[in-house]
Structures are given as C-alpha cells and as structure tokens.
Amino acid sequence: MWTLALRGGARVAVVAAEWCDAFGVVTRGRVQLELRDGEPGPVLGRDAGFWLRGTGVRALRNPGRRTARVRIVTPRAVTCQSTHSVRQLPNDGANDMNSMNDTGVVAGPASGQTSRTHRLRRLAGTGFIATLAAMVATTLAAAFAQAVGVDFEIPDGGETIPLPGFAVVTGFFSVVGVVIAAALLRWSARPAERFVWTAVSLTAISLVPPLLSGANTATTTALLGLHLVPAAVMIPTLARSLRTRTD
C-alpha cells in the first residue's frame, strides 16, 4: 500500500501498470483521469474508488489548488511483471508524489457515483438551512426599515411591497443559488471559486432594478441593502460548503 500526493495542478503520467488488480481510493481532494486519447476523464472526489489496471488512462491530474491524495491498495503481495513504469512529469515544481513502496499506476474509475450523491445531498441540506436563514434575515431587515419610515412604494406613490413578498423573492433566488452551487459541485473542477465569482456577479446585476424602479431615495437605498442581506448569508455559506466537499 502506498499514497500518491498531488499538489494543486500537478499531473502524474501513467505509462503502464506494474501491479495487477490494485485498487485506489481518493482520500483527499479531487483527482481527474486523463484518457489515452488526451481527452479529460471523470473527476473523482473524496472516497471514490478506482481500479489500477490498464484501462486506457494516460495520467492523473489534480484540478484543484489543494493537495489531493490517493491511497493505493494491492490485494496480494505478488506483482505482475511489466516492462513499463510510472513516471511523473514536471509541472513547474507543482508535482509531488510520496509513496510507501515503489509501484503503481492509476487506471479507470469504479465507484465515484455514491460519494458524489452524498456530497450533493449534504450541500442541499446546507443550502436549505441557509435559505431559511436568508429569508428570515431579509424579512426582519425589511420590517425594521418599515418601522423607521421606509414605505417600499414602487414607484414612488405606487403600490407597497408587502413583507411576505421579500421572503418569497429571497427564498426563490436563494434556491437558484443552491442549484448553481450543486451544478458547479457536479461539473466544475473548482466549484467554490466559480460559485463565488458567479454569485457576486449576479448580486451586482440584481442591484440595477432598484435604481431604475422610480422609488424614492429611502426605498431605493433600503432595497439595495435588502439585496445584500441574503447574499451575505448565502454566498459565504455555500462557498464554505463547496470547499469542504472538495477537500
């Protein structure tokens, strides 16, 4: 048994197998398989297992920034003879391979689906709690603004936005944020960074309608602040959850 450590962005080339029927498990971070034709293979997360066999995998990559680790387990002490070996390609000093024995090659995926489903469920649970918190925080902030004299008339002199309306809109867009986070966790190599960039951009865009609503200054200012309240709850919570899921 040995452990392969891949620093952020590192790539380890797989020439061929030295051991037969060995099995690998991702114990930290994420590892992407590079296929023989150069096409990117699946990204395997923590606890995903895969066989160390000659299954058309050319290399292992760490698509993230943090060190990923893969534990290699051999079911038997006798290894198969091979004229090939595993070599590690230079990657601007970013590669790092630590082993407890000289051996090994990484091959195709075996069981990443269960781990991925588990991560998505945990993210959904975190997102649900964060959504409720964002709805409560936004509604309370709107109630406080009304208490100090903000009328929330859109446009000025028009209809007043009811307090339940703030909760409904906040809940809807918070759920949209959770869906975006789940999609990035499923398909992006760097979900946390991508989510923060996307969420901040969407929050900035959402500040435009209050400025064009025709409301008075107090209402416009309050609406701008109420857009930032759920963002301050959802973005850090989901980003932290995404980082936890990919470590």
mmCIF file with all atom_site columns, C-alpha atoms in Angstrom, residues 140-241:
data_model
loop_
_atom_site.group_PDB
_atom_site.id
_atom_site.type_symbol
_atom_site.label_atom_id
_atom_site.label_alt_id
_atom_site.label_comp_id
_atom_site.label_asym_id
_atom_site.label_entity_id
_atom_site.label_seq_id
_atom_site.pdbx_PDB_ins_code
_atom_site.Cartn_x
_atom_site.Cartn_y
_atom_site.Cartn_z
_atom_site.occupancy
_atom_site.B_iso_or_equiv
_atom_site.pdbx_formal_charge
_atom_site.auth_seq_id
_atom_site.auth_comp_id
_atom_site.auth_asym_id
_atom_site.auth_atom_id
_atom_site.pdbx_PDB_model_num
ATOM 1   C CA . LEU A 1 140 ? -36.630 41.169 9.560   1.00 0.00 ? 140 LEU A CA 1
ATOM 2   C CA . ALA A 1 141 ? -34.462 43.780 7.847   1.00 0.00 ? 141 ALA A CA 1
ATOM 3   C CA . ALA A 1 142 ? -37.435 44.878 5.713   1.00 0.00 ? 142 ALA A CA 1
ATOM 4   C CA . ALA A 1 143 ? -39.658 45.081 8.797   1.00 0.00 ? 143 ALA A CA 1
ATOM 5   C CA . PHE A 1 144 ? -37.058 47.224 10.537  1.00 0.00 ? 144 PHE A CA 1
ATOM 6   C CA . ALA A 1 145 ? -36.838 49.508 7.503   1.00 0.00 ? 145 ALA A CA 1
ATOM 7   C CA . GLN A 1 146 ? -40.622 49.946 7.537   1.00 0.00 ? 146 GLN A CA 1
ATOM 8   C CA . ALA A 1 147 ? -40.515 50.704 11.243  1.00 0.00 ? 147 ALA A CA 1
ATOM 9   C CA . VAL A 1 148 ? -38.115 53.593 10.667  1.00 0.00 ? 148 VAL A CA 1
ATOM 10  C CA . GLY A 1 149 ? -40.240 55.086 7.889   1.00 0.00 ? 149 GLY A CA 1
ATOM 11  C CA . VAL A 1 150 ? -39.370 53.383 4.586   1.00 0.00 ? 150 VAL A CA 1
ATOM 12  C CA . ASP A 1 151 ? -42.614 52.965 2.607   1.00 0.00 ? 151 ASP A CA 1
ATOM 13  C CA . PHE A 1 152 ? -41.370 50.495 -0.073  1.00 0.00 ? 152 PHE A CA 1
ATOM 14  C CA . GLU A 1 153 ? -43.659 52.087 -2.676  1.00 0.00 ? 153 GLU A CA 1
ATOM 15  C CA . ILE A 1 154 ? -42.737 51.087 -6.256  1.00 0.00 ? 154 ILE A CA 1
ATOM 16  C CA . PRO A 1 155 ? -42.702 53.548 -7.964  1.00 0.00 ? 155 PRO A CA 1
ATOM 17  C CA . ASP A 1 156 ? -42.886 56.477 -5.577  1.00 0.00 ? 156 ASP A CA 1
ATOM 18  C CA . GLY A 1 157 ? -46.563 56.796 -4.663  1.00 0.00 ? 157 GLY A CA 1
ATOM 19  C CA . GLY A 1 158 ? -47.390 53.389 -6.139  1.00 0.00 ? 158 GLY A CA 1
ATOM 20  C CA . GLU A 1 159 ? -48.065 50.011 -4.568  1.00 0.00 ? 159 GLU A CA 1
ATOM 21  C CA . THR A 1 160 ? -46.257 48.978 -1.393  1.00 0.00 ? 160 THR A CA 1
ATOM 22  C CA . ILE A 1 161 ? -44.206 45.785 -1.350  1.00 0.00 ? 161 ILE A CA 1
ATOM 23  C CA . PRO A 1 162 ? -45.626 43.512 1.393   1.00 0.00 ? 162 PRO A CA 1
ATOM 24  C CA . LEU A 1 163 ? -43.283 41.842 3.864   1.00 0.00 ? 163 LEU A CA 1
ATOM 25  C CA . PRO A 1 164 ? -44.158 38.309 2.657   1.00 0.00 ? 164 PRO A CA 1
ATOM 26  C CA . GLY A 1 165 ? -43.031 39.414 -0.790  1.00 0.00 ? 165 GLY A CA 1
ATOM 27  C CA . PHE A 1 166 ? -39.486 39.888 0.482   1.00 0.00 ? 166 PHE A CA 1
ATOM 28  C CA . ALA A 1 167 ? -39.484 36.388 1.946   1.00 0.00 ? 167 ALA A CA 1
ATOM 29  C CA . VAL A 1 168 ? -40.795 34.778 -1.254  1.00 0.00 ? 168 VAL A CA 1
ATOM 30  C CA . VAL A 1 169 ? -38.352 36.537 -3.574  1.00 0.00 ? 169 VAL A CA 1
ATOM 31  C CA . THR A 1 170 ? -35.441 35.857 -1.233  1.00 0.00 ? 170 THR A CA 1
ATOM 32  C CA . GLY A 1 171 ? -36.363 32.187 -0.982  1.00 0.00 ? 171 GLY A CA 1
ATOM 33  C CA . PHE A 1 172 ? -36.669 31.794 -4.752  1.00 0.00 ? 172 PHE A CA 1
ATOM 34  C CA . PHE A 1 173 ? -33.317 33.317 -5.615  1.00 0.00 ? 173 PHE A CA 1
ATOM 35  C CA . SER A 1 174 ? -31.619 31.551 -2.710  1.00 0.00 ? 174 SER A CA 1
ATOM 36  C CA . VAL A 1 175 ? -32.810 28.226 -4.132  1.00 0.00 ? 175 VAL A CA 1
ATOM 37  C CA . VAL A 1 176 ? -31.444 29.299 -7.516  1.00 0.00 ? 176 VAL A CA 1
ATOM 38  C CA . GLY A 1 177 ? -28.097 29.856 -5.800  1.00 0.00 ? 177 GLY A CA 1
ATOM 39  C CA . VAL A 1 178 ? -28.193 26.374 -4.287  1.00 0.00 ? 178 VAL A CA 1
ATOM 40  C CA . VAL A 1 179 ? -28.924 24.874 -7.711  1.00 0.00 ? 179 VAL A CA 1
ATOM 41  C CA . ILE A 1 180 ? -25.974 26.757 -9.209  1.00 0.00 ? 180 ILE A CA 1
ATOM 42  C CA . ALA A 1 181 ? -23.728 25.530 -6.387  1.00 0.00 ? 181 ALA A CA 1
ATOM 43  C CA . ALA A 1 182 ? -24.871 21.939 -6.928  1.00 0.00 ? 182 ALA A CA 1
ATOM 44  C CA . ALA A 1 183 ? -24.219 22.163 -10.665 1.00 0.00 ? 183 ALA A CA 1
ATOM 45  C CA . LEU A 1 184 ? -20.727 23.527 -10.072 1.00 0.00 ? 184 LEU A CA 1
ATOM 46  C CA . LEU A 1 185 ? -20.003 20.809 -7.500  1.00 0.00 ? 185 LEU A CA 1
ATOM 47  C CA . ARG A 1 186 ? -21.033 18.221 -10.072 1.00 0.00 ? 186 ARG A CA 1
ATOM 48  C CA . TRP A 1 187 ? -19.227 19.566 -13.127 1.00 0.00 ? 187 TRP A CA 1
ATOM 49  C CA . SER A 1 188 ? -16.586 22.112 -12.129 1.00 0.00 ? 188 SER A CA 1
ATOM 50  C CA . ALA A 1 189 ? -13.049 21.311 -11.009 1.00 0.00 ? 189 ALA A CA 1
ATOM 51  C CA . ARG A 1 190 ? -13.069 24.430 -8.791  1.00 0.00 ? 190 ARG A CA 1
ATOM 52  C CA . PRO A 1 191 ? -16.678 24.772 -7.638  1.00 0.00 ? 191 PRO A CA 1
ATOM 53  C CA . ALA A 1 192 ? -16.114 27.149 -4.708  1.00 0.00 ? 192 ALA A CA 1
ATOM 54  C CA . GLU A 1 193 ? -14.174 29.716 -6.736  1.00 0.00 ? 193 GLU A CA 1
ATOM 55  C CA . ARG A 1 194 ? -16.589 29.506 -9.654  1.00 0.00 ? 194 ARG A CA 1
ATOM 56  C CA . PHE A 1 195 ? -19.582 29.855 -7.352  1.00 0.00 ? 195 PHE A CA 1
ATOM 57  C CA . VAL A 1 196 ? -18.246 32.955 -5.604  1.00 0.00 ? 196 VAL A CA 1
ATOM 58  C CA . TRP A 1 197 ? -17.488 34.604 -8.944  1.00 0.00 ? 197 TRP A CA 1
ATOM 59  C CA . THR A 1 198 ? -20.928 33.730 -10.342 1.00 0.00 ? 198 THR A CA 1
ATOM 60  C CA . ALA A 1 199 ? -22.867 34.699 -7.209  1.00 0.00 ? 199 ALA A CA 1
ATOM 61  C CA . VAL A 1 200 ? -21.091 38.030 -6.770  1.00 0.00 ? 200 VAL A CA 1
ATOM 62  C CA . SER A 1 201 ? -21.696 38.866 -10.438 1.00 0.00 ? 201 SER A CA 1
ATOM 63  C CA . LEU A 1 202 ? -25.409 38.035 -10.172 1.00 0.00 ? 202 LEU A CA 1
ATOM 64  C CA . THR A 1 203 ? -25.700 40.046 -6.957  1.00 0.00 ? 203 THR A CA 1
ATOM 65  C CA . ALA A 1 204 ? -24.150 43.060 -8.664  1.00 0.00 ? 204 ALA A CA 1
ATOM 66  C CA . ILE A 1 205 ? -26.613 42.731 -11.554 1.00 0.00 ? 205 ILE A CA 1
ATOM 67  C CA . SER A 1 206 ? -29.526 42.484 -9.105  1.00 0.00 ? 206 SER A CA 1
ATOM 68  C CA . LEU A 1 207 ? -28.688 45.946 -7.765  1.00 0.00 ? 207 LEU A CA 1
ATOM 69  C CA . VAL A 1 208 ? -29.657 47.566 -11.066 1.00 0.00 ? 208 VAL A CA 1
ATOM 70  C CA . PRO A 1 209 ? -33.503 47.194 -10.914 1.00 0.00 ? 209 PRO A CA 1
ATOM 71  C CA . PRO A 1 210 ? -33.900 49.126 -7.619  1.00 0.00 ? 210 PRO A CA 1
ATOM 72  C CA . LEU A 1 211 ? -32.017 52.024 -9.188  1.00 0.00 ? 211 LEU A CA 1
ATOM 73  C CA . LEU A 1 212 ? -34.451 52.037 -12.118 1.00 0.00 ? 212 LEU A CA 1
ATOM 74  C CA . SER A 1 213 ? -37.640 51.425 -10.124 1.00 0.00 ? 213 SER A CA 1
ATOM 75  C CA . GLY A 1 214 ? -38.620 55.066 -9.696  1.00 0.00 ? 214 GLY A CA 1
ATOM 76  C CA . ALA A 1 215 ? -38.881 54.727 -5.921  1.00 0.00 ? 215 ALA A CA 1
ATOM 77  C CA . ASN A 1 216 ? -37.863 57.466 -3.528  1.00 0.00 ? 216 ASN A CA 1
ATOM 78  C CA . THR A 1 217 ? -34.349 57.617 -2.148  1.00 0.00 ? 217 THR A CA 1
ATOM 79  C CA . ALA A 1 218 ? -35.161 55.859 1.127   1.00 0.00 ? 218 ALA A CA 1
ATOM 80  C CA . THR A 1 219 ? -36.886 52.946 -0.604  1.00 0.00 ? 219 THR A CA 1
ATOM 81  C CA . THR A 1 220 ? -34.138 52.594 -3.213  1.00 0.00 ? 220 THR A CA 1
ATOM 82  C CA . THR A 1 221 ? -31.454 52.572 -0.540  1.00 0.00 ? 221 THR A CA 1
ATOM 83  C CA . ALA A 1 222 ? -33.367 50.030 1.533   1.00 0.00 ? 222 ALA A CA 1
ATOM 84  C CA . LEU A 1 223 ? -33.897 47.759 -1.478  1.00 0.00 ? 223 LEU A CA 1
ATOM 85  C CA . LEU A 1 224 ? -30.203 47.856 -2.288  1.00 0.00 ? 224 LEU A CA 1
ATOM 86  C CA . GLY A 1 225 ? -29.403 46.856 1.270   1.00 0.00 ? 225 GLY A CA 1
ATOM 87  C CA . LEU A 1 226 ? -32.003 44.086 1.235   1.00 0.00 ? 226 LEU A CA 1
ATOM 88  C CA . HIS A 1 227 ? -30.364 42.621 -1.869  1.00 0.00 ? 227 HIS A CA 1
ATOM 89  C CA . LEU A 1 228 ? -27.084 42.388 0.020   1.00 0.00 ? 228 LEU A CA 1
ATOM 90  C CA . VAL A 1 229 ? -28.532 40.721 3.128   1.00 0.00 ? 229 VAL A CA 1
ATOM 91  C CA . PRO A 1 230 ? -29.308 37.312 1.552   1.00 0.00 ? 230 PRO A CA 1
ATOM 92  C CA . ALA A 1 231 ? -26.105 37.489 -0.470  1.00 0.00 ? 231 ALA A CA 1
ATOM 93  C CA . ALA A 1 232 ? -24.154 37.939 2.758   1.00 0.00 ? 232 ALA A CA 1
ATOM 94  C CA . VAL A 1 233 ? -25.824 34.802 4.124   1.00 0.00 ? 233 VAL A CA 1
ATOM 95  C CA . MET A 1 234 ? -25.856 32.521 1.082   1.00 0.00 ? 234 MET A CA 1
ATOM 96  C CA . ILE A 1 235 ? -22.551 33.191 -0.664  1.00 0.00 ? 235 ILE A CA 1
ATOM 97  C CA . PRO A 1 236 ? -20.150 32.529 2.259   1.00 0.00 ? 236 PRO A CA 1
ATOM 98  C CA . THR A 1 237 ? -22.202 29.557 3.488   1.00 0.00 ? 237 THR A CA 1
ATOM 99  C CA . LEU A 1 238 ? -22.372 27.785 0.135   1.00 0.00 ? 238 LEU A CA 1
ATOM 100 C CA . ALA A 1 239 ? -18.772 28.624 -0.766  1.00 0.00 ? 239 ALA A CA 1
ATOM 101 C CA . ARG A 1 240 ? -17.564 27.196 2.538   1.00 0.00 ? 240 ARG A CA 1
ATOM 102 C CA . SER A 1 241 ? -19.689 24.099 1.981   1.00 0.00 ? 241 SER A CA 1
#
